Amino acid sequence: MFGSHLTDVSPPLSTTSAPIKQPLPPPLTQSHPRPDRTFLALFFHHSRAYAPFSQPKRNKHMINQQSLQQWLAQRNKQPAIVCDIDETLCTQFDHPIVPAIRLLRQLAPPIILLYLTARPEGTKDATVSFLEAQHMPFVQHLYLCPHWQSTTQHKCAKMRSFAKEYNVLLSIGDAEEDQLASEAANIPFARISLEDPAGSWHQLTPRLQEIAKTYLPNTPLRATE
């Protein structure tokens, strides 16, 4: 008779089993929303805002997302041009600078014209009469200096307000305070020369015509009448 007990020859089990290795999760990748291609084309055309990649092997250029969002927000605001009055539109209070009047009175919506002047509020009636006599548009957007502010404070505060409310395409003036107020609000500025204001306006004409091509394609600004 054969024995009833079989010898177990399997290796002994370890008292501590080896840990089971779990597969590593795939690496996380950050996705970036892709702006609409039309907006990208317009953005590049108007602002050329881009930033290079830090890795040379990747694409040559990357859209600066923050700048793009700022540009799109600005694009949805009403376009505007800010203009000083004395020594910019006229001399000796009511003597018009002809090329200035000729160009700016052609402006029409969607562009609006904002008159930002150092003239005190007491001159409102005379100032409105001058603008209306020259057939200037948007006379309701006249911003005179209150008695409790200096002219610099007035222009800086208004320029900041304009920058928030409008897409200010250009600020035009003859004085240092006009330039400082514009630059503080990140608004492009064009300086009118005290010695030759008419010549300054002739030089500024192509720039204004380019603005008109974008916003007033059916009514180009004419340098002469």
XYZ file of C-alpha atoms in Angstrom:
225
model
C 0.000 0.000 0.000
C 1.197 3.428 -0.875
C 1.645 6.034 1.864
C -1.223 8.432 2.417
C 0.994 11.480 3.121
C 2.632 13.497 0.337
C 5.609 15.700 0.997
C 5.069 19.407 0.188
C 8.028 20.518 -1.910
C 6.793 24.080 -2.673
C 9.048 26.893 -1.386
C 8.060 28.446 1.920
C 6.042 31.642 1.789
C 7.809 34.832 2.854
C 6.512 36.382 6.017
C 6.426 39.778 4.286
C 5.143 39.975 0.735
C 6.792 42.413 -1.687
C 4.717 45.594 -2.385
C 2.808 45.578 -5.614
C 3.995 48.374 -7.864
C 1.136 50.527 -9.135
C 1.457 52.022 -12.628
C 2.384 55.718 -12.587
C -0.332 58.132 -13.739
C 0.330 59.924 -16.997
C 2.000 63.322 -16.601
C -0.336 66.270 -16.308
C -0.377 68.709 -19.182
C -1.700 72.231 -19.035
C -4.070 73.150 -21.802
C -4.396 76.702 -23.074
C -7.594 77.949 -24.676
C -7.117 78.822 -28.306
C -8.502 82.241 -29.223
C -10.614 82.634 -32.304
C -8.418 82.856 -35.425
C -10.117 86.036 -36.611
C -9.402 87.764 -33.318
C -5.806 86.544 -33.476
C -5.338 87.991 -36.937
C -6.776 91.341 -35.896
C -4.727 91.307 -32.722
C -1.472 90.718 -34.570
C -2.371 93.286 -37.223
C -3.081 96.079 -34.756
C -0.847 95.434 -31.770
C 1.879 92.943 -32.768
C 1.833 91.784 -29.134
C 3.575 88.467 -28.747
C 6.160 86.860 -26.491
C 8.856 84.332 -27.435
C 8.785 80.821 -26.001
C 11.451 80.066 -23.416
C 12.156 76.702 -25.103
C 13.816 77.187 -28.506
C 12.494 73.871 -29.868
C 8.862 74.962 -29.621
C 6.954 77.323 -31.904
C 8.621 80.627 -32.615
C 6.077 82.886 -30.958
C 3.334 82.690 -28.360
C 0.382 85.021 -27.998
C 0.590 87.010 -24.810
C -2.781 85.948 -23.409
C -3.115 88.848 -21.009
C -2.371 91.416 -23.695
C -4.853 89.729 -26.011
C -7.619 89.857 -23.416
C -6.875 93.520 -22.716
C -6.930 94.285 -26.420
C -10.261 92.514 -26.917
C -11.784 94.366 -23.956
C -10.522 97.672 -25.331
C -11.849 96.805 -28.783
C -15.411 96.573 -27.422
C -15.333 100.165 -26.127
C -16.408 103.149 -28.202
C -13.430 104.644 -30.063
C -12.560 108.227 -29.176
C -10.044 110.989 -29.869
C -9.159 113.504 -27.143
C -8.263 117.036 -28.201
C -7.144 120.181 -26.406
C -8.556 123.527 -27.570
C -6.227 126.494 -27.029
C -3.162 126.460 -29.299
C -4.420 123.122 -30.648
C -7.735 123.961 -32.322
C -7.442 127.727 -32.115
C -5.225 130.642 -31.135
C -6.186 133.789 -29.219
C -9.262 132.017 -27.846
C -11.319 131.947 -31.041
C -9.034 132.125 -34.095
C -9.329 128.672 -35.686
C -6.317 126.660 -36.817
C -7.708 125.775 -40.234
C -6.232 122.285 -40.875
C -7.243 121.177 -37.371
C -10.837 122.292 -37.801
C -10.995 120.890 -41.331
C -9.906 117.416 -40.236
C -11.684 116.967 -36.928
C -15.085 118.240 -37.993
C -15.272 115.290 -40.397
C -15.288 112.827 -37.493
C -18.491 110.868 -37.028
C -19.724 107.856 -35.046
C -18.528 105.376 -34.044
C -15.578 107.693 -33.294
C -16.368 110.507 -30.883
C -14.329 113.626 -30.141
C -13.662 114.606 -26.519
C -12.651 118.229 -25.901
C -10.385 118.347 -22.839
C -9.381 121.921 -22.098
C -7.761 123.980 -19.348
C -10.374 126.686 -19.880
C -12.369 127.419 -16.697
C -16.040 126.526 -16.456
C -16.952 130.211 -16.712
C -15.954 130.161 -20.387
C -18.439 127.453 -21.347
C -20.838 129.627 -23.363
C -18.059 131.311 -25.343
C -16.311 127.987 -25.967
C -19.495 126.287 -27.157
C -20.198 129.253 -29.443
C -16.742 128.943 -30.989
C -17.065 125.189 -31.586
C -20.545 125.521 -33.053
C -19.458 128.391 -35.305
C -16.788 126.075 -36.736
C -19.360 123.261 -37.189
C -17.405 120.994 -34.863
C -19.048 117.698 -33.860
C -19.687 116.335 -30.361
C -19.796 119.729 -28.641
C -21.657 118.031 -25.783
C -18.390 116.286 -24.899
C -16.720 119.459 -23.628
C -14.711 119.110 -20.406
C -13.757 122.419 -18.789
C -11.562 122.842 -15.716
C -13.454 123.246 -12.415
C -12.305 126.021 -10.077
C -11.243 123.565 -7.353
C -8.705 121.727 -9.543
C -5.468 122.743 -11.172
C -5.342 122.270 -14.922
C -2.897 119.376 -14.515
C -5.126 117.624 -11.965
C -8.143 118.174 -14.192
C -6.512 116.745 -17.302
C -4.920 113.772 -15.527
C -8.184 112.799 -13.820
C -10.239 113.119 -16.998
C -7.707 111.241 -19.089
C -7.787 108.310 -16.643
C -11.574 108.351 -16.805
C -11.530 108.421 -20.608
C -9.138 105.461 -20.716
C -11.575 103.373 -18.661
C -14.709 104.368 -20.557
C -13.465 104.601 -24.157
C -10.989 103.074 -26.540
C -8.948 106.269 -26.825
C -7.113 106.085 -30.123
C -5.185 109.339 -29.812
C -4.769 112.402 -27.628
C -3.792 115.701 -29.260
C -2.446 118.766 -27.479
C 0.240 121.427 -27.356
C 1.234 121.459 -23.675
C 3.450 119.361 -21.450
C 0.495 118.615 -19.176
C -1.425 117.184 -22.148
C 1.407 114.784 -22.842
C 1.929 113.802 -19.192
C -1.792 113.164 -18.657
C -1.976 111.039 -21.813
C 1.111 108.981 -21.060
C -0.011 108.382 -17.460
C -3.221 106.845 -18.842
C -1.341 104.840 -21.533
C -2.961 106.845 -24.314
C -1.051 107.619 -27.552
C -0.192 111.308 -27.786
C 0.493 113.717 -30.669
C 2.124 117.068 -29.912
C 1.100 120.272 -31.692
C 3.919 122.775 -32.072
C 3.341 126.269 -30.692
C 5.617 127.691 -33.378
C 3.851 125.994 -36.286
C 0.489 124.484 -35.289
C -0.753 124.261 -38.873
C 2.390 122.386 -39.897
C 1.904 119.955 -37.019
C -1.617 119.214 -38.210
C -0.399 118.603 -41.745
C 2.076 116.052 -40.367
C -0.671 114.470 -38.257
C -3.086 114.132 -41.181
C -1.882 110.682 -42.421
C -2.192 109.268 -38.912
C -5.771 110.478 -38.571
C -6.589 109.188 -42.038
C -5.352 105.728 -41.041
C -7.634 105.808 -38.005
C -10.531 106.817 -40.246
C -9.855 103.902 -42.613
C -10.416 101.500 -39.731
C -13.478 103.076 -38.135
C -14.951 105.220 -40.930
C -14.228 103.205 -44.089
C -17.010 104.908 -46.038
C -16.057 108.470 -45.064
C -12.302 108.979 -45.443
C -10.865 112.134 -43.897
C -10.021 114.747 -46.514
C -7.042 117.020 -45.975
C -8.668 119.726 -48.098
C -12.240 120.781 -48.718
